[in-house]
């Protein structure tokens, strides 16, 4: 028994403590015998009191976690209540005077104090003497008020302090807690208006003596309260603290004579935004019950706090600046509290009071439930309602406010649903009708309430009631900032809509959007199409059939195939084209019918029956399997013909979508087929000189996905074949013949080598700029796919893909990269023998971006086999120094880049730059290249002092200085 107690106390007060350990301790304590529990409680009391004097920070961590995670030990904390609370108060006050330098200690003290007030104090409150507990709570009250009103309070702990303050207020000022709360608001308002100096003790005491002015503080006077962060914080803490007086009226006598029942369970964690402090629910008797005991239950209930405070909350939401988000959070928790009030009223009104039976009882619910109040009306022209406040803030520019407004609107509708079941749907139907009839599709504030209304009405009923809704949603696609909002509504509808209804309401408008202007088409392809095909996989056939032979139609056709392929709906396979001629003729007839479909909805339905009724209906399970195979072959044949036409299309957007289709797949290890390889080669041969930045960006994006496919597919195939060779000597002729027989390796490895040689061919010095820059960028992506960065300075081949590089080294010699150039250069680690020379020439290019890309590629390759000989290093170093002396700025910059690259390459070899400089210049006396350049700069500066024009022609400073900068 003693061992168990010692083990638990050791965990609590010696070891580092966290929530998981506390949960384990809770499980252990629940299984203890009563005698052991009493012994444990006594030991914990002793440890707490001794630890507070030695290490209050560690002890308060234990207190904080035990309060929220181990109710069994609350009794031990209750005995030490005064010591713990005073320790927390002391820390809060000390850190307040010390500018909160120790935030961690402040955080622990704040949460420990909140846990004691929230979970421990209610269990012993009725046993405590009133004078003693009053003095303790007043100390806490003043300390929390000082902390709360301090401009040094850390924002991350402010809510905990505000909650603790409101809980203390509920205990301490229970006889007239509402008036006291109003006086606090009034005092805070004066503090914000600088009418009272809060640093003066006399002024703080004066704040709490303003009874005569604040006790009569009514709701209509909230207009004089200036919105401030502190008032928002106080209200936020009030509604999150779970105090019950906001629903009721009560007195000190009610608190001390309440039921002796205690809370048996406590939350395991302290969630400030959702916690329900049941510990205070006995503090005050039910106000709703008191109201029902009155002779006239129709008496004005304007004195209910939750109704009174709305005017202040509204002014906070309207007048907030830097705390707008927090103000609307207050509105949300206030609405949640109003719903709780409504639930209480309904529960209390379920009793039949003397003289109020039957009809009287039925009349009570609608007259007293909050949903019947004017401020909660939805169909009202009043601007003071909650609905109007929310509806005018859908486009609030403050971050996160629109999401909070949505949650508030849900709370408002649920409030009406609580009052009258089915009322929320009726109100949502009215909202839906008003939004669609207003046709304000160009306003972003239309879409969030539209989504909310549809979620209550259901998409099926919404479309039946408002058949023009799809056409309105499509209009959002023509504006950039509206497209995501409209897409969110569309996705919500799509998730609850069967295919036949989607086809009836959306098919035509989607087809029109696919052929609309470029912006509308881009948005429907990127925002609507993926979700649509995800829900209805076989729909891509109908959409393809509806695409016209226009530029927009071809872009849409390729995009549909790309999305369908990325979702795994279909895949491109090898096709021999030997299909039954009758089947082909039948397919062509269906395709002709499909092209006429936009003019008549009945024809769309026929296409649907011909192409996709099988997967959409369980009545087609007996269809012939041969028909399925023929349909798959027809689809595949048409896809390849589409790709061939698109790759050769005159419009670059169509060609770009065709490349995206060929490169992007659902799995990154999907091998490239021979037909795909041919079309990819065809594209890159004729599209690398296009002077269009978006087009080149798309090529880079597609190529990056493609090279990953080639790499992963080759690596997977080599692993499957157990290929482990690392050198040419490891491979015999029969060995290589075995692996060359693999079609995956033959196509994919050949394509990688083809790309490498193509990029080198395009790097000719006199080549087209677009080809050169794009080839450098794609060569860089190729290397990055196989190389990894070891540290900040070097790259190396990734071990995982070493076998792929080895296989390329063994088999790449005879691969031709250009029809007119029978080149048989060997590829070694993704480079050719001429790679280094071509990149060094690119470093001297006049274009900045070409120099930068070449330098980046050399940075990747500098640790590989591509190293300079001593003679070559001397030649390039001499050339770099010569260019640095050029009067032309572009040549001087090229020389600076070349010197930087050569010196970096020499660092990875045995070549000493100083030795090279001595060989080049017998007068060299400097210790290294930097000193050599400084000496040169000094000479050039002296020459410039003598004759600036002569120095500009023969000894310019620009190149030498630029080398130092680089």
XYZ file of N, CA and C in Angstrom, residues 694-895:
606
model
N 4.164 31.448 -69.522
C 3.251 30.427 -68.968
C 3.440 29.069 -69.632
N 3.684 29.089 -70.943
C 3.866 27.832 -71.669
C 5.131 27.113 -71.183
N 6.230 27.870 -71.000
C 7.476 27.261 -70.528
C 7.331 26.771 -69.083
N 6.600 27.524 -68.273
C 6.369 27.081 -66.900
C 5.596 25.768 -66.872
N 4.633 25.636 -67.755
C 3.869 24.390 -67.837
C 4.755 23.236 -68.286
N 5.660 23.508 -69.245
C 6.578 22.467 -69.704
C 7.461 22.003 -68.553
N 7.995 22.937 -67.783
C 8.856 22.564 -66.653
C 8.078 21.741 -65.623
N 6.868 22.153 -65.351
C 6.054 21.425 -64.378
C 5.773 20.003 -64.861
N 5.419 19.882 -66.128
C 5.122 18.552 -66.684
C 6.375 17.689 -66.750
N 7.489 18.296 -67.142
C 8.724 17.508 -67.257
C 9.177 17.017 -65.889
N 8.985 17.834 -64.872
C 9.363 17.415 -63.523
C 8.591 16.169 -63.109
N 7.299 16.130 -63.425
C 6.503 14.933 -63.127
C 6.935 13.758 -64.001
N 7.282 14.057 -65.258
C 7.676 12.997 -66.190
C 8.985 12.343 -65.785
N 10.003 13.132 -65.429
C 11.305 12.545 -65.097
C 11.212 11.717 -63.819
N 10.327 12.102 -62.911
C 10.099 11.286 -61.710
C 9.462 9.959 -62.095
N 8.524 9.987 -63.031
C 7.920 8.745 -63.530
C 8.962 7.837 -64.158
N 9.790 8.410 -65.012
C 10.816 7.613 -65.687
C 11.794 7.019 -64.685
N 12.185 7.816 -63.718
C 13.121 7.343 -62.702
C 12.516 6.228 -61.859
N 11.310 6.463 -61.338
C 10.698 5.481 -60.445
C 10.307 4.201 -61.176
N 9.793 4.349 -62.406
C 9.416 3.163 -63.169
C 10.642 2.317 -63.497
N 11.739 2.962 -63.874
C 12.971 2.224 -64.188
C 13.540 1.564 -62.944
N 13.533 2.301 -61.823
C 14.048 1.730 -60.583
C 13.219 0.530 -60.142
N 11.910 0.622 -60.279
C 11.041 -0.496 -59.888
C 11.265 -1.710 -60.782
N 11.448 -1.473 -62.080
C 11.676 -2.585 -63.005
C 13.032 -3.246 -62.755
N 14.074 -2.456 -62.515
C 15.389 -3.016 -62.225
C 15.375 -3.796 -60.912
N 14.633 -3.299 -59.936
C 14.509 -4.027 -58.678
C 13.780 -5.349 -58.892
N 12.794 -5.313 -59.757
C 12.040 -6.531 -60.060
C 12.931 -7.569 -60.738
N 13.860 -7.087 -61.558
C 14.773 -7.980 -62.278
C 16.043 -8.284 -61.482
N 16.114 -7.760 -60.246
C 17.267 -7.995 -59.363
C 18.567 -7.490 -59.980
N 18.534 -6.319 -60.579
C 19.725 -5.721 -61.189
C 20.566 -5.065 -60.102
N 21.838 -5.483 -60.000
C 22.718 -4.936 -58.968
C 24.085 -4.549 -59.509
N 24.259 -4.523 -60.798
C 25.557 -4.188 -61.372
C 25.903 -2.734 -61.084
N 27.169 -2.466 -60.827
C 27.616 -1.108 -60.523
C 28.681 -0.609 -61.485
N 29.311 -1.499 -62.250
C 30.343 -1.096 -63.217
C 30.149 -1.866 -64.514
N 30.821 -1.409 -65.548
C 30.735 -2.094 -66.843
C 31.316 -3.490 -66.748
N 32.322 -3.669 -65.919
C 32.949 -4.976 -65.781
C 32.036 -6.021 -65.189
N 30.995 -5.590 -64.525
C 30.056 -6.548 -63.919
C 29.097 -7.168 -64.927
N 29.081 -6.662 -66.150
C 28.044 -7.034 -67.111
C 28.657 -7.731 -68.323
N 28.142 -8.876 -68.616
C 28.516 -9.568 -69.852
C 27.516 -9.227 -70.936
N 27.787 -9.682 -72.149
C 26.877 -9.405 -73.270
C 25.523 -10.056 -73.031
N 25.531 -11.286 -72.531
C 24.259 -11.964 -72.254
C 23.489 -11.270 -71.142
N 24.234 -10.761 -70.175
C 23.616 -10.050 -69.061
C 22.848 -8.822 -69.554
N 23.495 -8.023 -70.399
C 22.838 -6.822 -70.915
C 21.697 -7.174 -71.855
N 21.856 -8.247 -72.626
C 20.795 -8.648 -73.553
C 19.539 -9.028 -72.783
N 19.721 -9.617 -71.622
C 18.579 -10.016 -70.797
C 17.786 -8.797 -70.348
N 18.475 -7.754 -69.900
C 17.777 -6.585 -69.377
C 17.243 -5.690 -70.476
N 17.923 -5.718 -71.641
C 17.425 -4.909 -72.749
C 16.137 -5.469 -73.312
N 15.846 -6.721 -73.004
C 14.599 -7.319 -73.490
C 13.390 -6.785 -72.755
N 13.581 -6.103 -71.626
C 12.463 -5.556 -70.869
C 11.892 -4.345 -71.600
N 10.606 -4.358 -71.973
C 10.037 -3.211 -72.698
C 9.984 -1.945 -71.844
N 9.784 -2.106 -70.547
C 9.747 -0.931 -69.680
C 11.092 -0.230 -69.674
N 12.157 -1.000 -69.500
C 13.493 -0.396 -69.498
C 13.844 0.173 -70.855
N 13.493 -0.542 -71.890
C 13.834 -0.084 -73.233
C 13.224 1.277 -73.538
N 11.957 1.458 -73.189
C 11.265 2.706 -73.503
C 11.663 3.819 -72.534
N 11.654 3.538 -71.252
C 11.853 4.586 -70.247
C 13.305 5.035 -70.151
N 14.248 4.097 -70.151
C 15.661 4.480 -70.112
C 16.048 5.203 -71.387
N 15.550 4.718 -72.498
C 15.859 5.374 -73.771
C 15.346 6.810 -73.790
N 14.177 7.035 -73.204
C 13.628 8.381 -73.180
C 14.462 9.305 -72.291
N 14.954 8.802 -71.163
C 15.816 9.616 -70.297
C 17.083 10.020 -71.041
N 17.717 9.062 -71.688
C 18.950 9.355 -72.435
C 18.655 10.301 -73.590
N 17.522 10.091 -74.226
C 17.142 10.971 -75.344
C 17.024 12.411 -74.875
N 16.423 12.608 -73.711
C 16.299 13.959 -73.160
C 17.671 14.563 -72.863
N 18.555 13.789 -72.251
C 19.878 14.317 -71.901
C 20.618 14.778 -73.147
N 20.580 13.969 -74.182
C 21.287 14.333 -75.412
C 20.594 15.482 -76.136
N 19.275 15.528 -76.050
C 18.549 16.638 -76.675
C 18.912 17.960 -76.009
N 18.976 17.971 -74.703
C 19.310 19.211 -73.993
C 20.714 19.684 -74.346
N 21.648 18.765 -74.483
C 22.999 19.163 -74.875
C 23.024 19.690 -76.305
N 22.245 19.075 -77.163
C 22.176 19.544 -78.547
C 21.629 20.970 -78.614
N 20.681 21.279 -77.745
C 20.079 22.615 -77.737
C 20.979 23.673 -77.105
N 22.051 23.255 -76.412
C 22.921 24.211 -75.735
C 24.026 24.761 -76.635
N 23.873 24.557 -77.924
C 24.853 25.127 -78.859
C 24.946 26.635 -78.657
N 26.156 27.167 -78.775
C 26.392 28.577 -78.454
C 25.537 29.511 -79.303
N 25.352 29.157 -80.556
C 24.581 30.032 -81.448
C 23.105 29.618 -81.495
N 22.666 28.850 -80.535
C 21.290 28.358 -80.543
C 20.278 29.413 -80.117
N 19.016 29.057 -80.294
C 17.911 29.927 -79.911
C 17.881 30.111 -78.391
N 17.635 31.361 -77.960
C 17.654 31.648 -76.521
C 16.632 30.818 -75.767
N 15.409 30.726 -76.283
C 14.363 29.986 -75.593
C 14.738 28.521 -75.432
N 15.322 27.951 -76.471
C 15.749 26.558 -76.384
C 16.854 26.388 -75.337
N 17.785 27.314 -75.313
C 18.926 27.184 -74.411
C 18.499 27.313 -72.947
N 17.718 28.323 -72.648
C 17.325 28.513 -71.253
C 16.422 27.376 -70.780
N 15.502 26.929 -71.633
C 14.610 25.835 -71.246
C 15.384 24.530 -71.099
N 16.358 24.303 -71.987
C 17.169 23.077 -71.894
C 17.984 23.058 -70.614
N 18.534 24.208 -70.220
C 19.271 24.275 -68.961
C 18.361 24.002 -67.769
N 17.172 24.573 -67.802
C 16.230 24.368 -66.700
C 15.793 22.904 -66.593
N 15.542 22.283 -67.743
C 15.118 20.880 -67.728
C 16.273 19.948 -67.387
N 17.493 20.296 -67.810
C 18.646 19.505 -67.407
C 18.845 19.577 -65.893
N 18.610 20.750 -65.334
C 18.701 20.894 -63.886
C 17.665 20.008 -63.185
N 16.428 19.985 -63.697
C 15.398 19.134 -63.094
C 15.760 17.659 -63.216
N 16.396 17.285 -64.318
C 16.825 15.899 -64.496
C 17.848 15.515 -63.434
N 18.834 16.373 -63.228
C 19.873 16.084 -62.242
C 19.300 16.062 -60.825
N 18.413 17.004 -60.518
C 17.832 17.054 -59.176
C 16.971 15.834 -58.875
N 16.449 15.185 -59.926
C 15.654 13.978 -59.716
C 16.522 12.808 -59.271
N 17.827 12.840 -59.641
C 18.722 11.731 -59.303
C 19.757 12.096 -58.245
N 20.028 13.380 -58.087
C 21.037 13.821 -57.129
C 20.354 14.329 -55.860
N 21.039 14.189 -54.736
C 20.571 14.739 -53.474
C 21.662 15.618 -52.879
N 21.248 16.572 -52.089
C 22.193 17.507 -51.495
C 22.745 16.920 -50.207
N 24.041 16.641 -50.199
C 24.681 16.055 -49.025
C 24.865 17.101 -47.933
N 25.291 18.281 -48.326
C 25.463 19.386 -47.395
C 25.249 20.677 -48.161
N 25.612 21.780 -47.564
C 25.368 23.078 -48.199
C 26.228 23.307 -49.427
N 27.236 22.449 -49.665
C 28.183 22.698 -50.750
C 28.168 21.645 -51.842
N 27.806 20.406 -51.537
C 27.965 19.328 -52.512
C 26.675 18.540 -52.715
N 26.589 17.940 -53.902
C 25.515 17.020 -54.260
C 26.137 15.664 -54.573
N 25.327 14.633 -54.500
C 25.781 13.298 -54.875
C 24.591 12.493 -55.370
N 24.877 11.434 -56.141
C 23.814 10.577 -56.639
C 23.097 9.895 -55.483
N 21.769 9.896 -55.537
C 20.990 9.230 -54.499
C 21.207 7.731 -54.577
N 21.494 7.120 -53.453
C 21.799 5.689 -53.431
C 20.640 4.865 -53.974
N 19.431 5.312 -53.721
C 18.251 4.559 -54.145
C 18.170 4.434 -55.661
N 18.680 5.450 -56.381
C 18.582 5.453 -57.844
C 19.934 5.217 -58.508
N 20.881 4.684 -57.760
C 22.199 4.401 -58.312
C 22.124 3.351 -59.412
N 21.222 2.364 -59.236
C 21.116 1.310 -60.251
C 20.604 1.868 -61.570
N 19.706 2.846 -61.506
C 19.200 3.436 -62.750
C 20.328 4.143 -63.490
N 21.126 4.919 -62.766
C 22.253 5.611 -63.405
C 23.254 4.609 -63.968
N 23.500 3.536 -63.241
C 24.428 2.512 -63.725
C 23.919 1.879 -65.002
N 22.638 1.554 -65.035
C 22.068 0.952 -66.243
C 22.134 1.925 -67.418
N 21.898 3.206 -67.162
C 22.017 4.207 -68.228
C 23.458 4.268 -68.722
N 24.423 4.218 -67.809
C 25.824 4.251 -68.210
C 26.188 3.077 -69.108
N 25.533 1.923 -68.894
C 25.880 0.707 -69.636
C 25.201 0.612 -70.994
N 24.077 1.310 -71.157
C 23.247 1.065 -72.350
C 22.973 2.296 -73.193
N 23.583 3.424 -72.883
C 23.160 4.675 -73.520
C 23.955 5.066 -74.748
N 24.957 4.331 -75.100
C 25.904 4.810 -76.115
C 25.272 4.993 -77.485
N 24.388 4.088 -77.886
C 23.871 4.105 -79.255
C 22.499 4.765 -79.391
N 22.040 5.454 -78.360
C 20.740 6.125 -78.448
C 20.914 7.444 -79.181
N 20.105 7.675 -80.216
C 20.205 8.877 -81.050
C 19.209 9.911 -80.546
N 19.660 11.126 -80.426
C 18.791 12.177 -79.916
C 18.351 13.149 -80.990
N 18.891 13.028 -82.220
C 18.473 13.900 -83.314
C 18.628 13.141 -84.609
N 17.653 13.302 -85.493
C 17.638 12.517 -86.720
C 18.866 12.772 -87.587
N 19.342 14.005 -87.588
C 20.431 14.379 -88.483
C 21.809 14.271 -87.835
N 21.856 13.839 -86.564
C 23.135 13.753 -85.864
C 23.277 12.333 -85.314
N 24.123 11.555 -85.931
C 24.361 10.185 -85.477
C 25.410 10.215 -84.364
N 24.990 10.621 -83.184
C 25.890 10.804 -82.061
C 25.866 9.567 -81.185
N 27.024 9.082 -80.822
C 27.112 7.874 -79.992
C 27.885 8.139 -78.712
N 27.732 9.326 -78.169
C 28.427 9.653 -76.937
C 27.856 8.851 -75.772
N 28.746 8.454 -74.887
C 28.354 7.688 -73.726
C 27.828 8.627 -72.635
N 26.711 8.262 -72.033
C 26.171 9.018 -70.903
C 26.748 8.438 -69.622
N 27.353 9.298 -68.828
C 27.947 8.881 -67.553
C 27.349 9.725 -66.444
N 26.588 9.083 -65.570
C 25.919 9.794 -64.472
C 25.149 11.006 -64.975
N 24.387 10.765 -66.061
C 23.485 11.761 -66.638
C 24.226 12.928 -67.303
N 25.484 12.751 -67.628
C 26.245 13.789 -68.324
C 26.955 13.186 -69.528
N 27.348 14.054 -70.460
C 28.124 13.659 -71.634
C 29.547 14.183 -71.497
N 30.461 13.696 -72.315
C 31.830 14.231 -72.265
C 31.911 15.733 -72.507
N 30.963 16.250 -73.273
C 30.985 17.673 -73.598
C 30.199 18.534 -72.614
N 29.632 17.925 -71.569
C 28.759 18.663 -70.658
C 29.476 19.835 -70.005
N 30.655 19.574 -69.460
C 31.370 20.612 -68.728
C 31.707 21.791 -69.623
N 32.171 21.499 -70.819
C 32.546 22.574 -71.732
C 31.334 23.416 -72.130
N 30.229 22.763 -72.395
C 29.030 23.483 -72.821
C 28.496 24.353 -71.681
N 28.576 23.852 -70.460
C 28.102 24.645 -69.332
C 29.007 25.831 -69.054
N 30.307 25.645 -69.227
C 31.232 26.758 -69.028
C 31.027 27.840 -70.079
N 30.741 27.417 -71.301
C 30.418 28.411 -72.335
C 29.114 29.137 -71.993
N 28.165 28.408 -71.412
C 26.904 29.049 -71.020
C 27.117 30.051 -69.898
N 28.148 29.830 -69.067
C 28.451 30.787 -67.991
C 28.936 32.118 -68.542
N 29.341 32.138 -69.798
C 29.812 33.378 -70.414
C 28.746 34.032 -71.277
N 27.528 33.522 -71.204
C 26.466 34.076 -72.041
C 26.106 35.485 -71.585
N 25.583 36.258 -72.517
C 25.199 37.631 -72.192
C 23.930 37.700 -71.342
N 23.117 36.663 -71.386
C 21.857 36.661 -70.652
C 22.078 36.190 -69.211
N 21.577 36.975 -68.264
C 21.785 36.672 -66.855
C 21.185 35.328 -66.457
N 19.976 35.041 -66.928
C 19.318 33.815 -66.491
C 20.025 32.565 -67.003
N 20.619 32.638 -68.195
C 21.373 31.491 -68.707
C 22.617 31.264 -67.859
N 23.314 32.344 -67.491
C 24.492 32.209 -66.639
C 24.118 31.598 -65.285
N 22.999 32.045 -64.713
C 22.581 31.544 -63.403
C 22.223 30.064 -63.449
N 21.490 29.660 -64.499
C 21.112 28.245 -64.614
C 22.328 27.371 -64.850
N 23.251 27.819 -65.673
C 24.469 27.050 -65.925
C 25.296 26.905 -64.647
N 25.382 27.975 -63.880
C 26.116 27.934 -62.615
C 25.471 26.950 -61.641
N 24.138 26.928 -61.602
C 23.423 26.003 -60.721
C 23.712 24.554 -61.115
N 23.672 24.263 -62.423
C 23.929 22.900 -62.892
C 25.353 22.484 -62.563
N 26.308 23.391 -62.748
C 27.702 23.079 -62.410
C 27.869 22.852 -60.912
N 27.089 23.558 -60.107
C 27.134 23.350 -58.663
C 26.722 21.923 -58.305
N 25.756 21.385 -59.038
C 25.316 20.013 -58.800
C 26.380 19.013 -59.247
N 27.030 19.308 -60.367
C 27.946 18.345 -60.975
C 29.388 18.463 -60.507
N 29.718 19.460 -59.719
C 31.133 19.710 -59.426
C 31.780 18.585 -58.634
N 30.969 17.779 -57.934
C 31.545 16.671 -57.168
C 31.536 15.365 -57.944
N 31.069 15.381 -59.197
C 31.016 14.163 -59.989
C 32.308 13.992 -60.772
N 32.244 13.134 -61.764
C 33.452 12.835 -62.539
C 33.865 13.980 -63.450
N 32.953 14.911 -63.691
C 33.228 15.996 -64.646
C 34.178 17.009 -64.018
N 35.477 16.738 -64.071
C 36.471 17.624 -63.494
C 37.376 18.158 -64.599
N 38.012 19.263 -64.296
C 38.888 19.917 -65.260
C 40.300 19.368 -65.149
N 40.936 19.229 -66.318
C 42.367 18.949 -66.295
C 43.113 20.243 -65.974
N 44.411 20.114 -65.674
C 45.196 21.292 -65.326
C 45.243 22.270 -66.491
N 45.395 21.744 -67.695
C 45.472 22.604 -68.883
C 44.155 23.324 -69.132
N 43.045 22.581 -69.006
C 41.734 23.205 -69.216
C 41.444 24.249 -68.146
N 41.802 23.938 -66.906
C 41.582 24.894 -65.831
C 42.346 26.186 -66.081
N 43.592 26.045 -66.560
C 44.394 27.234 -66.872
C 43.754 28.043 -68.006
N 43.238 27.339 -69.013
C 42.617 28.022 -70.162
C 41.380 28.804 -69.735
N 40.516 28.166 -68.947
C 39.283 28.836 -68.541
C 39.551 29.946 -67.532
N 40.551 29.745 -66.677
C 40.893 30.794 -65.725
C 41.437 32.029 -66.435
N 42.254 31.787 -67.441
C 42.786 32.905 -68.217
C 41.668 33.643 -68.950
N 40.723 32.864 -69.487
C 39.598 33.483 -70.191
C 38.749 34.309 -69.246
N 38.540 33.795 -68.044
C 37.759 34.544 -67.066
C 38.417 35.852 -66.674
N 39.723 35.843 -66.457
C 40.430 37.067 -66.114
C 40.398 38.068 -67.261
N 40.479 37.552 -68.465
C 40.423 38.431 -69.637
C 39.063 39.116 -69.739
N 38.002 38.321 -69.530
C 36.658 38.903 -69.613
C 36.419 39.913 -68.494
N 37.018 39.698 -67.343
C 36.854 40.646 -66.244
C 37.438 42.007 -66.578
N 38.392 42.033 -67.494
C 39.012 43.299 -67.892
C 38.275 43.981 -69.039
N 37.147 43.359 -69.472
C 36.420 43.931 -70.601
C 35.689 45.200 -70.181
N 35.639 46.142 -71.106
C 34.904 47.379 -70.839
C 33.405 47.175 -70.929
N 32.978 46.089 -71.557
C 31.543 45.797 -71.656
C 31.078 45.137 -70.354
N 30.016 45.649 -69.783
C 29.563 45.151 -68.484
C 29.107 43.695 -68.554
N 28.447 43.305 -69.661
C 27.967 41.923 -69.775
C 29.132 40.947 -69.818
N 30.229 41.310 -70.524
C 31.394 40.434 -70.585
C 32.106 40.393 -69.241
N 32.171 41.528 -68.555
C 32.792 41.543 -67.238
C 32.017 40.671 -66.253
N 30.690 40.710 -66.327
C 29.875 39.874 -65.458
C 30.067 38.400 -65.796
N 30.173 38.085 -67.092
C 30.424 36.698 -67.494
C 31.761 36.221 -66.973
N 32.770 37.082 -67.053
C 34.082 36.705 -66.543
C 34.064 36.469 -65.046
